[in-house]
Coordinates of C-alpha atoms in Angstrom, one line a residue:
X1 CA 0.0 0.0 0.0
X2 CA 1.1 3.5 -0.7
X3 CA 2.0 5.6 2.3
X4 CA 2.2 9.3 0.4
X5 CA -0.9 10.6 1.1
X6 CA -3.2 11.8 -1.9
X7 CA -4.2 15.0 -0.7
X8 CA -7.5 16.5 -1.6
X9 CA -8.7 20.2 -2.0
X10 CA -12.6 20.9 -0.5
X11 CA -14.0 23.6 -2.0
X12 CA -16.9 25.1 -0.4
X13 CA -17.7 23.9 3.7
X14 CA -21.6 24.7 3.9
X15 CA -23.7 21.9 4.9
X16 CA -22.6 19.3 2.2
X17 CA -18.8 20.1 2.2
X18 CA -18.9 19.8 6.2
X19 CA -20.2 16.5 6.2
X20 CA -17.5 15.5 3.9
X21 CA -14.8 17.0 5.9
X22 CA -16.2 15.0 9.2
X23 CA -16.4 11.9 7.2
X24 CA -13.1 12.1 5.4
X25 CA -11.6 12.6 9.4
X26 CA -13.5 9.7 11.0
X27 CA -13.8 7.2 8.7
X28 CA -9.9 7.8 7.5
X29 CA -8.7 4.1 8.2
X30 CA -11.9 3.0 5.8
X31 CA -11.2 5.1 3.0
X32 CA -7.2 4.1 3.3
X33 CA -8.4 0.8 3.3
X34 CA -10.4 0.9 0.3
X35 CA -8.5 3.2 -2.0
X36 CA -5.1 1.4 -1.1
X37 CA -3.6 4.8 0.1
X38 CA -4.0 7.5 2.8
X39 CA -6.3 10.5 1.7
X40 CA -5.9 13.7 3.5
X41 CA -7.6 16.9 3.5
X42 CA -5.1 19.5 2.3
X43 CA -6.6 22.4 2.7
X44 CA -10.9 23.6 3.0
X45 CA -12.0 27.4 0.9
X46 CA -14.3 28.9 2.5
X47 CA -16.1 32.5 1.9
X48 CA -16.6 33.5 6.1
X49 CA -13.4 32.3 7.7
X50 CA -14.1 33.4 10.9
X51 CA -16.8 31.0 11.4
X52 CA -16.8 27.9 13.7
X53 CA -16.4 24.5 11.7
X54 CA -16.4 22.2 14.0
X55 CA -13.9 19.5 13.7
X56 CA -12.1 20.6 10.9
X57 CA -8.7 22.4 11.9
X58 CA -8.7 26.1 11.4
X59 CA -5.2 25.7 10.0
X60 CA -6.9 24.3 6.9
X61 CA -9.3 27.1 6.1
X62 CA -8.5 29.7 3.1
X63 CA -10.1 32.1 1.4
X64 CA -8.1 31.9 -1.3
X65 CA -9.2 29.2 -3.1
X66 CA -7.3 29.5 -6.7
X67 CA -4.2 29.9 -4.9
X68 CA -4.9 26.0 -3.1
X69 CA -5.2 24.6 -6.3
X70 CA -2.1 26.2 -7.8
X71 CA -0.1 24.9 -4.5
X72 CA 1.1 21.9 -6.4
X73 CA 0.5 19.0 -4.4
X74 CA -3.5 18.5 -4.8
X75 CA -4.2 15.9 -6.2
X76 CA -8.2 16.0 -5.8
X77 CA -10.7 18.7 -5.9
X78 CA -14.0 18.4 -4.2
X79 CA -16.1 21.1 -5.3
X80 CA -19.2 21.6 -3.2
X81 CA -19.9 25.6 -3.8
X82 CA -22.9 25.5 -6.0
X83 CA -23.5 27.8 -8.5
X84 CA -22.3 29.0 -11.7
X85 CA -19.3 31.0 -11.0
X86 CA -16.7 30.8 -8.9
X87 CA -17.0 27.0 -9.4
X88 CA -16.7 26.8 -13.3
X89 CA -13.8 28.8 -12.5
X90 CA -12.4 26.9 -10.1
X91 CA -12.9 23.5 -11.5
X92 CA -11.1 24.7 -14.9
X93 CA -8.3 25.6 -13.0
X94 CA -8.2 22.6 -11.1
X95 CA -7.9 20.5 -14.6
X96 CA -5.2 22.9 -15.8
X97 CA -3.1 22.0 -12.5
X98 CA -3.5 18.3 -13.0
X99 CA -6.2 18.0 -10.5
X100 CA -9.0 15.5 -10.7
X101 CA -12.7 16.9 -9.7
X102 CA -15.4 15.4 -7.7
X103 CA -18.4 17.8 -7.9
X104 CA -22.4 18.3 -6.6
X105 CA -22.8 21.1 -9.1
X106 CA -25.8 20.4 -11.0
X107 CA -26.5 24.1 -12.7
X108 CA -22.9 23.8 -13.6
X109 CA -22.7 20.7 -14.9
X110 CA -26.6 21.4 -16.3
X111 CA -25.3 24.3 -18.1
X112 CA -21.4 24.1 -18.9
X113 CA -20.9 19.8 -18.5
X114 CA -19.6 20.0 -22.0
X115 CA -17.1 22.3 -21.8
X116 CA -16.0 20.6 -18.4
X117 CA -15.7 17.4 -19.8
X118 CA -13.5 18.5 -22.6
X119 CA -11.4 20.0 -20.1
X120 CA -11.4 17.4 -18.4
X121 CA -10.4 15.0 -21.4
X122 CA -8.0 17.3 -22.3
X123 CA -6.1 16.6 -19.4
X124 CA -6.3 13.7 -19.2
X125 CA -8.3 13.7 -15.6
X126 CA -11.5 12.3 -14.0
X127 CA -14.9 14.6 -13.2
X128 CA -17.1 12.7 -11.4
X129 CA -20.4 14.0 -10.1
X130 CA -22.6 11.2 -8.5
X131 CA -24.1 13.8 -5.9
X132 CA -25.1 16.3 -8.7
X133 CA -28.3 14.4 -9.1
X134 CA -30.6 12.3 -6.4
X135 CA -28.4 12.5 -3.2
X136 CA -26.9 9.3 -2.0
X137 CA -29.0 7.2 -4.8
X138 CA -26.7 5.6 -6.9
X139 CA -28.1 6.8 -10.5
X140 CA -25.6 8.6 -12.4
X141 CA -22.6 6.2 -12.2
X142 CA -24.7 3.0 -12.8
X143 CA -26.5 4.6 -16.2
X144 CA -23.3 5.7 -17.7
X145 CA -21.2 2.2 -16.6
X146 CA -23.4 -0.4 -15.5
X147 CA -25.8 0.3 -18.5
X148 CA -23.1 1.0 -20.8
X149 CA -24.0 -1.5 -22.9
X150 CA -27.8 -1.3 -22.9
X151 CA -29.9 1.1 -25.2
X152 CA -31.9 3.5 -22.3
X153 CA -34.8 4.5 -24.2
X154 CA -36.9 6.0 -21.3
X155 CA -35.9 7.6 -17.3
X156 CA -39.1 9.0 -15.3
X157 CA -38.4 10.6 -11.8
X158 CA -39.2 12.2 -8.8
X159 CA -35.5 14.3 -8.5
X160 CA -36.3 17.0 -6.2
X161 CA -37.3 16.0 -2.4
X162 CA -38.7 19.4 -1.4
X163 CA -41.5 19.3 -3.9
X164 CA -42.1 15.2 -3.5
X165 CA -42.8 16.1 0.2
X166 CA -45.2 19.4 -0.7
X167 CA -47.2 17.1 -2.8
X168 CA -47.1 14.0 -0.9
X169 CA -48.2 16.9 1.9
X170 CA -51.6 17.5 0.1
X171 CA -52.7 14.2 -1.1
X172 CA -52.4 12.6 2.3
X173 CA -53.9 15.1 3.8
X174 CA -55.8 17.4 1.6
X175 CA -53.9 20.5 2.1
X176 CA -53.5 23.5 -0.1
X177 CA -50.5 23.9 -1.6
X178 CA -49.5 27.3 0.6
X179 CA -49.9 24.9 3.9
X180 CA -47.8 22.0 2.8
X181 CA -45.4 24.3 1.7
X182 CA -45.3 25.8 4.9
X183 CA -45.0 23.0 6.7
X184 CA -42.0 21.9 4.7
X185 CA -40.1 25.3 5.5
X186 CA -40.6 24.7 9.2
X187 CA -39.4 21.4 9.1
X188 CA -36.0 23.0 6.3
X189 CA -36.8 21.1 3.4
X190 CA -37.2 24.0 1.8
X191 CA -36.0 27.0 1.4
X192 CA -36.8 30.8 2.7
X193 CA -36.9 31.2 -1.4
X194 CA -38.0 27.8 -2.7
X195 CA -38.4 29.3 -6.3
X196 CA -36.0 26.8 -7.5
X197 CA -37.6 23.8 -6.4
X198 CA -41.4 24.8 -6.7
X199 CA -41.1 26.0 -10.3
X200 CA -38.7 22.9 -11.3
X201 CA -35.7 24.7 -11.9
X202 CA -33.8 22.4 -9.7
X203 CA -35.1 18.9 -11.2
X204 CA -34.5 20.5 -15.0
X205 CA -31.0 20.6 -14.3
X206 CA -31.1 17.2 -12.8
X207 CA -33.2 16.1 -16.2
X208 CA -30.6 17.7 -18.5
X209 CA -27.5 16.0 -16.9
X210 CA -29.3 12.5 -17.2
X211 CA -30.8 12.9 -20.6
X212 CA -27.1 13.2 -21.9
X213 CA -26.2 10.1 -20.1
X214 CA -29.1 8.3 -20.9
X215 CA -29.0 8.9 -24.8
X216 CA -25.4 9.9 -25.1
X217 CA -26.4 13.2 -26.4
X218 CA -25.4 16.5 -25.1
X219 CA -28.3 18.2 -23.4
X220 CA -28.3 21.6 -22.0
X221 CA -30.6 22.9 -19.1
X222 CA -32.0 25.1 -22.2
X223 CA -33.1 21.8 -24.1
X224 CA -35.7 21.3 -20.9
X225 CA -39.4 22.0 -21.1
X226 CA -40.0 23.1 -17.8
X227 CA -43.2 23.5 -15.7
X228 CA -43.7 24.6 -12.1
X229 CA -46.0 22.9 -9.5
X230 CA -47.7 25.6 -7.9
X231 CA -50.7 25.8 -9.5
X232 CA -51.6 22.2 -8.3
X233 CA -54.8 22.2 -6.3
X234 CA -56.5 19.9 -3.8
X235 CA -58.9 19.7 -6.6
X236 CA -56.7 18.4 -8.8
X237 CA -55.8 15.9 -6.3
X238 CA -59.2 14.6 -5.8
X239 CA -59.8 14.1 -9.5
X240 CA -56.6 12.3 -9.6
X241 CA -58.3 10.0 -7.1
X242 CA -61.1 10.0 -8.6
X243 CA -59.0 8.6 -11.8
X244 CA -56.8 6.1 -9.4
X245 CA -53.9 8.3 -9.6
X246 CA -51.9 10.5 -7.3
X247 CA -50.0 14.0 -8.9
X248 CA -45.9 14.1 -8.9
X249 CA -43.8 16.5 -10.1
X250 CA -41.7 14.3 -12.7
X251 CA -38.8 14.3 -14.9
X252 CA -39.3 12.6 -18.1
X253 CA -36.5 11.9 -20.5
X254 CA -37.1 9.7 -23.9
X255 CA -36.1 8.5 -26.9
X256 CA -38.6 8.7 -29.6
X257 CA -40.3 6.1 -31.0
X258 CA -37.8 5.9 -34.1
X259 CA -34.6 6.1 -32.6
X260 CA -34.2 9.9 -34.0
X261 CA -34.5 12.4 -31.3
X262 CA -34.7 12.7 -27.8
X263 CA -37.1 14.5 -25.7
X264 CA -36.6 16.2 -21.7
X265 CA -39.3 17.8 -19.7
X266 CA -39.9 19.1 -16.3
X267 CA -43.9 19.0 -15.3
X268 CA -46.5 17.9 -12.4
X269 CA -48.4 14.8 -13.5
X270 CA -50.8 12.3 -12.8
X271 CA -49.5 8.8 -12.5
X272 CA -51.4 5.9 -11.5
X273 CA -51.3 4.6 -8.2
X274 CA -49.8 1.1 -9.4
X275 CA -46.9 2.4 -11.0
X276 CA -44.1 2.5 -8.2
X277 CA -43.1 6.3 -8.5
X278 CA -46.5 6.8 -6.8
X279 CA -45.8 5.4 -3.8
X280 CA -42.8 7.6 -3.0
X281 CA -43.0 9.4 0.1
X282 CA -42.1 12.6 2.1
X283 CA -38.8 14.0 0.6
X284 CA -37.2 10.9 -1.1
X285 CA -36.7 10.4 -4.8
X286 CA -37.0 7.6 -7.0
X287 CA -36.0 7.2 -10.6
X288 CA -37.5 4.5 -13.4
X289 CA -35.1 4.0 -16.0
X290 CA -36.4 1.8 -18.8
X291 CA -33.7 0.1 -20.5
X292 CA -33.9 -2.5 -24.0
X293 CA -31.9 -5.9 -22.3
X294 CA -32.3 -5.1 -18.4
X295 CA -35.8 -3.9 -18.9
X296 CA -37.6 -1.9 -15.8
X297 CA -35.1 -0.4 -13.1
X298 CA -36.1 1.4 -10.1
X299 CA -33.6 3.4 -8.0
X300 CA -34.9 4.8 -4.7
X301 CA -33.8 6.9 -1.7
X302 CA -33.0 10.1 -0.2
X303 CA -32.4 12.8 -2.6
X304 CA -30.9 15.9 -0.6
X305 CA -29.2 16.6 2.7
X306 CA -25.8 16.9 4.1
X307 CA -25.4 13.1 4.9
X308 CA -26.8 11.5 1.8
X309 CA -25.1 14.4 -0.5
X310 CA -21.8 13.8 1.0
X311 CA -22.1 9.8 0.9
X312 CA -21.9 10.1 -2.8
X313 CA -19.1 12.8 -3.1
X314 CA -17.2 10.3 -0.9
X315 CA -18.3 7.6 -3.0
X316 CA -16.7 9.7 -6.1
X317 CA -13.7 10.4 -4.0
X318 CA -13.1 6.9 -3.7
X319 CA -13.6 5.9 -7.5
X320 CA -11.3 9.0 -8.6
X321 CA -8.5 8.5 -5.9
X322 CA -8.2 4.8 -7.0
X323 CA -8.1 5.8 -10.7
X324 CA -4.9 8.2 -9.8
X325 CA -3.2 5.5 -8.2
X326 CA -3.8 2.9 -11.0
X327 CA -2.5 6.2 -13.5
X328 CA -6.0 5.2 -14.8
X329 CA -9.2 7.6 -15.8
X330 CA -12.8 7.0 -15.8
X331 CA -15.4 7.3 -18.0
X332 CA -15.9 10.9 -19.3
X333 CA -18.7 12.1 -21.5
X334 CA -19.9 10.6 -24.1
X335 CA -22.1 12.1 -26.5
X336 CA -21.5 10.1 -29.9
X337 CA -25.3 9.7 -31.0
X338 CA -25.8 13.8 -30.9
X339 CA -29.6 13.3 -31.2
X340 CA -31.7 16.2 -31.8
X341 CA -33.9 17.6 -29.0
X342 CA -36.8 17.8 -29.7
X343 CA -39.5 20.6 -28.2
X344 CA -42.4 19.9 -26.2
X345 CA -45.1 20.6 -28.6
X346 CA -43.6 17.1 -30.4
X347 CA -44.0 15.2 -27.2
X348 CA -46.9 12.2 -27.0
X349 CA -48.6 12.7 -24.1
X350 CA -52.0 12.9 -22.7
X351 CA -54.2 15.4 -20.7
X352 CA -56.8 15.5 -17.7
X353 CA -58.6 18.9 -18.4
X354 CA -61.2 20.6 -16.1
X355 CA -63.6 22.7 -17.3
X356 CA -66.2 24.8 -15.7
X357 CA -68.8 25.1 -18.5
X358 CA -72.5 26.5 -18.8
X359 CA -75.3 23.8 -18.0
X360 CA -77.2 23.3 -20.9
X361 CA -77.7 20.8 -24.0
X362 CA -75.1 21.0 -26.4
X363 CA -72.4 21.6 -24.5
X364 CA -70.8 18.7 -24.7
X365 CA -70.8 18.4 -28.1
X366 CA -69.3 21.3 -28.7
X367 CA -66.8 20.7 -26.5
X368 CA -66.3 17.1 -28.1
X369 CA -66.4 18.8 -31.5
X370 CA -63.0 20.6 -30.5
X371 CA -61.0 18.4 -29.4
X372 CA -62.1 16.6 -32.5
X373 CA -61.1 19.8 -35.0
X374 CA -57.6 19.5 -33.5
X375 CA -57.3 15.8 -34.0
X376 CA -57.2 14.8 -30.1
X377 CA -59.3 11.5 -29.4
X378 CA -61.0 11.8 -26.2
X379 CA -60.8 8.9 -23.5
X380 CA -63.2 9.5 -20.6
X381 CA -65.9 12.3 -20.1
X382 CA -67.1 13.5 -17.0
X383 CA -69.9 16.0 -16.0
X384 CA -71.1 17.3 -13.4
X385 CA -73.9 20.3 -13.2
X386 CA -75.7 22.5 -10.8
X387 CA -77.7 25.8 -11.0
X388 CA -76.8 26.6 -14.6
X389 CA -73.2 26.0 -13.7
X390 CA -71.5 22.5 -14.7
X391 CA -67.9 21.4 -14.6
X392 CA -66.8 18.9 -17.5
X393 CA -63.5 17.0 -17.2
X394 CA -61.6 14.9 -19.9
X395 CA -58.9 12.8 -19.8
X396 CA -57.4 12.7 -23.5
X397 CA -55.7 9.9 -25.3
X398 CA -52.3 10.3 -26.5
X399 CA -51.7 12.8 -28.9
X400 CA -49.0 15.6 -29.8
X401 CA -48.4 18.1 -27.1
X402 CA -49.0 20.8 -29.9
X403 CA -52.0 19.5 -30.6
X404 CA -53.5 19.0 -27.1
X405 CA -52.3 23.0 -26.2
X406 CA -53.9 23.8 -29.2
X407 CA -57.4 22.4 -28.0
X408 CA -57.2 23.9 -24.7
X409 CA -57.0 27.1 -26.3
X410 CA -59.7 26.4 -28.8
X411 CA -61.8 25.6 -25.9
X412 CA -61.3 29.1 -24.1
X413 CA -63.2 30.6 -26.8
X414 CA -66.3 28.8 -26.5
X415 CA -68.9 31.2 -25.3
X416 CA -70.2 27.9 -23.6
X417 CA -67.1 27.5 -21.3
X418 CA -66.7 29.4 -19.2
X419 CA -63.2 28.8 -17.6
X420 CA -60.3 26.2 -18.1
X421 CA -59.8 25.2 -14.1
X422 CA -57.2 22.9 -14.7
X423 CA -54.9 21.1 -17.2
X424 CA -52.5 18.5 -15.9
X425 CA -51.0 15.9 -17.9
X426 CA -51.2 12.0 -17.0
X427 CA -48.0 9.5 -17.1
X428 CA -46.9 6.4 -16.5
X429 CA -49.2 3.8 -17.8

């Protein structure tokens, strides 16, 4: 066994990067173990150095991150900062010192993971970035090496905790979304601002990074249709129950049905409650990749947190440290197929629309007359009416997304309607 330590660079010591820095230091005899040489923290950047950080030695903070890098002994980089810059930055430099990179930076890697990888390549170095996407679940290195020889041809998901347990929230116990939402600021799932998890920010960049490794294309955070959750009702939920489904915000990546393009979209569905990814609870996530030879896989667990977060950045940490030792690199990106993406209005789906309507003969085949005029076949109809007031909900059949926008807004201008209440689409049969 080597007895030179390899000597690693944290950048960032927030709640993730702490947890790394405590596991690193008490479960050092582990990792020595399994990498088949000492790892020891060289040195921790930081913004505040004058606050407490328990259990990591003050000797070890700096502000002065490039200058760590440039020191000339690193020989990983753990970037933990978030964001877009300083990290991009950072990690560049890092490559351009001979410095391998473990990162959780899913905007980065959402927006710029091409240009990082070609850095990467260029020097010959590893970026790994397990914790990027899901937490502790391990997703991202079994899709791009246990799957590597499998065609992926479909991944649904529930990536983002904080909206899993806001929804989860109202259909067990029929509260509005402003209440559940409260509820999970109180208990810090989310945040004082939790724009980017509510309006599915967060889980596009988590979509765009796996759509690349999924179809070996390069897909940007642009390439995502994306569609907030905060306009779900508890009346959506209880026609979702009245349907035998429950409502998730989802990530849906696929292949089309020729092999030509790809598709990747952010939205709030309704999924039945016998597929699996409606049984997912509080604030864990779950992903379903579909795959051509291993067929249906399921991965499952907690998606978020300093704990979980930092078990896969320690799980990268491992993988990269024993690729320096062997003088060996892993798997960077590949993006051979370079598939089109293609935009939402092209995506098969289907719709669950809620209508309040006027109460009188005809209505309905008016109504049925437009979905008709837009070539969207209608599945189920159901009516409901009261005082010259009636409400009318259809669940569509597949058809293009294009096609199905365009019948909503057809149906707006019906003097008979009088109100679209909601539209949600409806997944995973």
């Amino acid at each position: 066994m080597r007895t030179r330590p390899l000597k690693v660079a944290l950048l960032g010591c927030g709640v993730v990067g702490s947890e790394v820095a405590r596991i690193m230091t008490t479960h050092a005899d582990d990792l020595t173990a399994r990498i088949g040489a000492p790892v020891e923290l060289a040195g921790v950047a930081v913004r505040r150095p004058s606050k407490v950080r328990e259990g990591i030695d003050p000797a070890l903070i700096t502000t002065d991150a490039t200058a760590l890098l440039k020191r000339g002994d690193i020989d990983v980089a753990i970037e933990v900062i978030g964001g877009i810059e300083p990290a991009r930055t950072l990690i560049t430099t890092a490559f351009e010192h001979g410095i391998s990179v473990v990162s959780a930076n899913k905007a980065l890697l959402a927006q710029d993971g091409a240009a990082l990888h070609a850095a990467a390549e260029q020097h010959g170095l590893d970026l790994y970035y397990e914790a990027a996407v899901a937490g502790a679940i391990p997703l991202v290195r079994p899709m791009r090496e246990s799957l590597a020889g499998d065609k992926i041809n479909r991944v649904m998901g529930i990536v983002n905790g904080t909206t899993n347990f806001i929804l989860d929230k109202m259909d067990s116990t029929g509260a509005g979304y402003q209440e559940a939402l409260d509820e999970a600021t109180a208990l810090g799932y989310a945040e004082a601002d939790p724009t980017a998890d509510v309006e599915g920010y967060d889980a596009a960049a988590k979509a765009a990074i796996l759509a690349g490794i999924a179809f070996h294309t390069r897909v940007r955070l642009d390439d995502v249709y994306r569609e907030g959750m905060t306009e779900v009702s508890a009346a959506d939920f209880a026609s979702a129950k009245r349907m035998g489904c429950t409502i998730k915000l989802l990530a849906i990546l696929e292949r089309a049905a020729d092999g030509e393009s790809v598709t990747a979209r952010v939205h709030p569905a309704m999924i039945p409650l016998t597929h699996p990814l409606a049984s997912v609870r509080e604030a864990y996530n779950a992903v379903f990749v579909e795959a051509e030879a291993a067929g249906r896989l399921m991965f499952y667990g907690p998606g978020a947190g300093g704990s979980p977060t930092a078990s896969a950045v320690l799980g990268d940490l491992v993988a990269v440290c024993r690729n320096k030792l062997a003088e060996a690199k892993g798997p960077g990106e590949s993006a051979y197929a370079q598939l089109p993406v293609s935009a939402m209005g092209e995506v098969v789906t289907r719709y669950h629309i809620s209508l309040d309507v006027a109460d009188k003969p005809g209505v309905l085949a008016q109504v049925a007359t437009t979905f008709a005029e837009h070539g969207v076949s209608i599945d189920t109809v159901r009516q409901q009416g009261k005082d010259g007031e009636a409400s009318l909900v259809v669940v569509t059949h597949r058809a293009p997304d294009a096609a199905l926008s365009g019948t909503v807004e057809a149906l707006r201008k019906l003097d008979t309607v009088r109100g679209v209440a909601s539209i949600m689409r409806v997944e995973g049969e």
